[in-house]
């Protein structure tokens, strides 16, 4: 294996969640209050399949099968629930890269913590969002992976 000595390549990804209240609409007779989606994606919805092989989202243990593995885009999980919790996101890169998986943590956000800044309450239908930007750095990538990064 040949590594690109002294070279680092970075690629941006976005991860996080959106959530909307169910406004009392019952889901399977549960006490769920929100529908939410946790996702990992490229910037401007760029295709990141060259980079990512699969994404594992570890949900709270109150969920059935809390370990959700998504093998193709969109790399996301949509669920309903009543509470906020930390989601462990494990990103497995394209095997050609030889890179170790990257683990990220995201606090699922359901409730707006702020008003709109003008003292008005959060609009009822407006989704609550919490997204983070991550610059993934590959240090001294394997040459085949380096070439792939240059092509994408
Ligand atoms: C708490 N830290 O203790 C939180 C945990 C867990 C949320 C929140 C489960 C939905 C279901 C769900 O919403 N769990 O499967 O019924 O408050």
mmCIF file of C-alpha atoms and ligand atoms in Angstrom:
data_model
loop_
_atom_site.group_PDB
_atom_site.id
_atom_site.type_symbol
_atom_site.label_atom_id
_atom_site.label_comp_id
_atom_site.label_asym_id
_atom_site.label_seq_id
_atom_site.Cartn_x
_atom_site.Cartn_y
_atom_site.Cartn_z
ATOM 1 C CA UNK A 1 0.000 0.000 0.000
ATOM 2 C CA UNK A 2 1.300 3.414 -0.925
ATOM 3 C CA UNK A 3 0.384 6.418 1.205
ATOM 4 C CA UNK A 4 0.502 10.024 0.079
ATOM 5 C CA UNK A 5 3.271 11.277 2.377
ATOM 6 C CA UNK A 6 2.706 14.684 3.905
ATOM 7 C CA UNK A 7 -0.687 15.146 2.256
ATOM 8 C CA UNK A 8 -4.036 15.760 3.929
ATOM 9 C CA UNK A 9 -7.354 15.893 2.123
ATOM 10 C CA UNK A 10 -10.544 17.084 3.755
ATOM 11 C CA UNK A 11 -14.182 16.702 2.787
ATOM 12 C CA UNK A 12 -17.112 18.444 4.448
ATOM 13 C CA UNK A 13 -20.186 16.609 5.706
ATOM 14 C CA UNK A 14 -23.343 17.769 7.410
ATOM 15 C CA UNK A 15 -24.997 15.779 10.175
ATOM 16 C CA UNK A 16 -27.905 16.443 12.467
ATOM 17 C CA UNK A 17 -31.654 16.350 12.782
ATOM 18 C CA UNK A 18 -34.910 18.066 11.983
ATOM 19 C CA UNK A 19 -38.082 17.547 14.010
ATOM 20 C CA UNK A 20 -41.739 18.486 13.699
ATOM 21 C CA UNK A 21 -44.426 18.207 16.362
ATOM 22 C CA UNK A 22 -47.245 15.723 15.794
ATOM 23 C CA UNK A 23 -49.768 18.141 17.352
ATOM 24 C CA UNK A 24 -51.589 15.377 19.174
ATOM 25 C CA UNK A 25 -51.851 13.057 16.160
ATOM 26 C CA UNK A 26 -51.410 9.612 17.679
ATOM 27 C CA UNK A 27 -48.850 7.189 16.242
ATOM 28 C CA UNK A 28 -49.743 3.568 17.046
ATOM 29 C CA UNK A 29 -51.405 4.568 20.302
ATOM 30 C CA UNK A 30 -48.055 5.800 21.658
ATOM 31 C CA UNK A 31 -47.201 8.912 23.661
ATOM 32 C CA UNK A 32 -44.971 10.184 20.854
ATOM 33 C CA UNK A 33 -44.970 13.927 20.356
ATOM 34 C CA UNK A 34 -42.588 14.463 17.422
ATOM 35 C CA UNK A 35 -41.436 13.050 14.110
ATOM 36 C CA UNK A 36 -37.729 13.486 13.478
ATOM 37 C CA UNK A 37 -35.038 12.634 10.945
ATOM 38 C CA UNK A 38 -31.360 12.184 11.719
ATOM 39 C CA UNK A 39 -29.092 12.362 8.687
ATOM 40 C CA UNK A 40 -25.565 12.458 7.320
ATOM 41 C CA UNK A 41 -25.139 14.164 3.964
ATOM 42 C CA UNK A 42 -22.908 16.102 1.673
ATOM 43 C CA UNK A 43 -22.901 19.838 1.413
ATOM 44 C CA UNK A 44 -25.606 21.115 -0.980
ATOM 45 C CA UNK A 45 -26.856 17.532 -1.003
ATOM 46 C CA UNK A 46 -23.759 16.451 -2.916
ATOM 47 C CA UNK A 47 -23.544 12.708 -3.498
ATOM 48 C CA UNK A 48 -21.180 11.248 -0.887
ATOM 49 C CA UNK A 49 -21.432 7.570 -1.796
ATOM 50 C CA UNK A 50 -17.851 7.591 -3.129
ATOM 51 C CA UNK A 51 -16.794 8.487 0.421
ATOM 52 C CA UNK A 52 -19.214 6.592 2.628
ATOM 53 C CA UNK A 53 -19.927 2.877 2.593
ATOM 54 C CA UNK A 54 -22.547 2.884 5.357
ATOM 55 C CA UNK A 55 -23.696 4.811 8.408
ATOM 56 C CA UNK A 56 -24.755 3.247 11.705
ATOM 57 C CA UNK A 57 -27.069 5.319 13.907
ATOM 58 C CA UNK A 58 -27.313 4.117 17.517
ATOM 59 C CA UNK A 59 -30.616 5.339 18.968
ATOM 60 C CA UNK A 60 -31.793 5.370 22.584
ATOM 61 C CA UNK A 61 -32.485 1.912 24.018
ATOM 62 C CA UNK A 62 -36.187 2.735 24.308
ATOM 63 C CA UNK A 63 -36.346 2.143 20.527
ATOM 64 C CA UNK A 64 -36.780 -1.248 18.950
ATOM 65 C CA UNK A 65 -33.589 -2.312 17.163
ATOM 66 C CA UNK A 66 -31.752 0.824 18.282
ATOM 67 C CA UNK A 67 -28.804 0.144 15.996
ATOM 68 C CA UNK A 68 -29.883 1.297 12.534
ATOM 69 C CA UNK A 69 -27.443 0.636 9.723
ATOM 70 C CA UNK A 70 -28.039 2.538 6.482
ATOM 71 C CA UNK A 71 -26.160 1.158 3.494
ATOM 72 C CA UNK A 72 -27.169 3.591 0.789
ATOM 73 C CA UNK A 73 -28.209 7.223 0.503
ATOM 74 C CA UNK A 74 -30.012 8.994 1.891
ATOM 75 C CA UNK A 75 -28.054 8.108 5.033
ATOM 76 C CA UNK A 76 -30.867 8.904 7.427
ATOM 77 C CA UNK A 77 -33.367 7.506 9.896
ATOM 78 C CA UNK A 78 -36.860 8.876 10.444
ATOM 79 C CA UNK A 79 -38.682 8.012 13.667
ATOM 80 C CA UNK A 80 -41.244 9.322 16.068
ATOM 81 C CA UNK A 81 -40.727 9.752 19.796
ATOM 82 C CA UNK A 82 -41.219 11.879 22.891
ATOM 83 C CA UNK A 83 -37.747 12.662 24.140
ATOM 84 C CA UNK A 84 -34.364 14.051 23.281
ATOM 85 C CA UNK A 85 -31.241 11.911 23.592
ATOM 86 C CA UNK A 86 -27.741 11.471 22.204
ATOM 87 C CA UNK A 87 -27.399 9.581 18.933
ATOM 88 C CA UNK A 88 -24.090 7.877 18.186
ATOM 89 C CA UNK A 89 -23.284 8.123 14.483
ATOM 90 C CA UNK A 90 -20.637 5.785 13.132
ATOM 91 C CA UNK A 91 -19.536 6.541 9.588
ATOM 92 C CA UNK A 92 -17.856 3.704 7.711
ATOM 93 C CA UNK A 93 -15.840 4.987 4.787
ATOM 94 C CA UNK A 94 -15.406 3.399 1.386
ATOM 95 C CA UNK A 95 -13.305 0.259 2.050
ATOM 96 C CA UNK A 96 -10.847 1.403 -0.642
ATOM 97 C CA UNK A 97 -9.807 4.156 1.800
ATOM 98 C CA UNK A 98 -8.507 1.855 4.526
ATOM 99 C CA UNK A 99 -9.754 4.526 6.958
ATOM 100 C CA UNK A 100 -11.086 3.676 10.417
ATOM 101 C CA UNK A 101 -14.759 4.498 11.036
ATOM 102 C CA UNK A 102 -15.516 7.985 12.328
ATOM 103 C CA UNK A 103 -17.752 8.323 15.382
ATOM 104 C CA UNK A 104 -19.830 11.466 15.875
ATOM 105 C CA UNK A 105 -22.329 12.347 18.587
ATOM 106 C CA UNK A 106 -25.483 14.301 18.014
ATOM 107 C CA UNK A 107 -27.975 15.466 20.595
ATOM 108 C CA UNK A 108 -31.394 14.937 19.016
ATOM 109 C CA UNK A 109 -33.225 18.231 19.244
ATOM 110 C CA UNK A 110 -37.027 18.259 19.357
ATOM 111 C CA UNK A 111 -37.753 21.530 21.119
ATOM 112 C CA UNK A 112 -36.837 25.058 20.094
ATOM 113 C CA UNK A 113 -34.743 26.490 22.913
ATOM 114 C CA UNK A 114 -35.228 30.023 21.741
ATOM 115 C CA UNK A 115 -37.854 32.321 20.508
ATOM 116 C CA UNK A 116 -37.202 33.952 17.168
ATOM 117 C CA UNK A 117 -35.077 36.643 18.787
ATOM 118 C CA UNK A 118 -37.879 39.227 18.574
ATOM 119 C CA UNK A 119 -39.770 37.740 21.509
ATOM 120 C CA UNK A 120 -42.269 35.874 19.339
ATOM 121 C CA UNK A 121 -42.884 32.206 20.152
ATOM 122 C CA UNK A 122 -41.615 29.541 17.775
ATOM 123 C CA UNK A 123 -44.133 29.092 14.901
ATOM 124 C CA UNK A 124 -46.180 25.915 15.456
ATOM 125 C CA UNK A 125 -45.466 24.356 12.062
ATOM 126 C CA UNK A 126 -41.854 25.364 11.731
ATOM 127 C CA UNK A 127 -39.475 22.380 11.963
ATOM 128 C CA UNK A 128 -36.828 22.531 14.653
ATOM 129 C CA UNK A 129 -33.391 21.796 13.225
ATOM 130 C CA UNK A 130 -29.948 21.124 14.612
ATOM 131 C CA UNK A 131 -27.214 20.530 12.049
ATOM 132 C CA UNK A 132 -23.462 20.460 12.382
ATOM 133 C CA UNK A 133 -20.727 20.836 9.839
ATOM 134 C CA UNK A 134 -17.777 18.476 10.063
ATOM 135 C CA UNK A 135 -14.589 18.754 8.055
ATOM 136 C CA UNK A 136 -13.418 15.151 7.737
ATOM 137 C CA UNK A 137 -9.641 15.045 7.378
ATOM 138 C CA UNK A 138 -7.805 12.168 5.759
ATOM 139 C CA UNK A 139 -4.125 12.250 6.650
ATOM 140 C CA UNK A 140 -1.698 10.601 4.244
ATOM 141 C CA UNK A 141 -4.457 8.781 2.343
ATOM 142 C CA UNK A 142 -3.779 5.596 0.417
ATOM 143 C CA UNK A 143 -2.982 6.568 -3.184
ATOM 144 C CA UNK A 144 -6.042 4.837 -4.679
ATOM 145 C CA UNK A 145 -8.265 6.692 -2.227
ATOM 146 C CA UNK A 146 -6.423 9.930 -2.911
ATOM 147 C CA UNK A 147 -7.168 9.516 -6.616
ATOM 148 C CA UNK A 148 -10.816 8.848 -5.853
ATOM 149 C CA UNK A 149 -10.977 12.005 -3.718
ATOM 150 C CA UNK A 150 -9.520 14.044 -6.563
ATOM 151 C CA UNK A 151 -12.136 12.735 -8.986
ATOM 152 C CA UNK A 152 -15.027 13.695 -6.718
HETATM 153 C C1 LIG B 1 -35.091 11.066 28.896
HETATM 154 N N1 LIG B 1 -32.939 11.319 27.913
HETATM 155 O O1 LIG B 1 -34.805 10.272 29.791
HETATM 156 C C2 LIG B 1 -34.293 11.050 27.649
HETATM 157 C C3 LIG B 1 -34.499 9.777 26.941
HETATM 158 C C4 LIG B 1 -35.749 8.701 25.142
HETATM 159 C C5 LIG B 1 -36.709 8.974 24.062
HETATM 160 C C6 LIG B 1 -35.433 9.980 25.848
HETATM 161 C C7 LIG B 1 -38.824 6.367 22.583
HETATM 162 C C8 LIG B 1 -39.967 6.227 21.689
HETATM 163 C C9 LIG B 1 -40.548 4.859 21.775
HETATM 164 C C10 LIG B 1 -38.350 7.767 22.799
HETATM 165 O O2 LIG B 1 -38.851 8.772 22.362
HETATM 166 N N2 LIG B 1 -37.292 7.782 23.612
HETATM 167 O O3 LIG B 1 -40.026 3.931 21.246
HETATM 168 O O4 LIG B 1 -41.608 4.773 22.411
HETATM 169 O O5 LIG B 1 -35.996 11.867 28.984
#
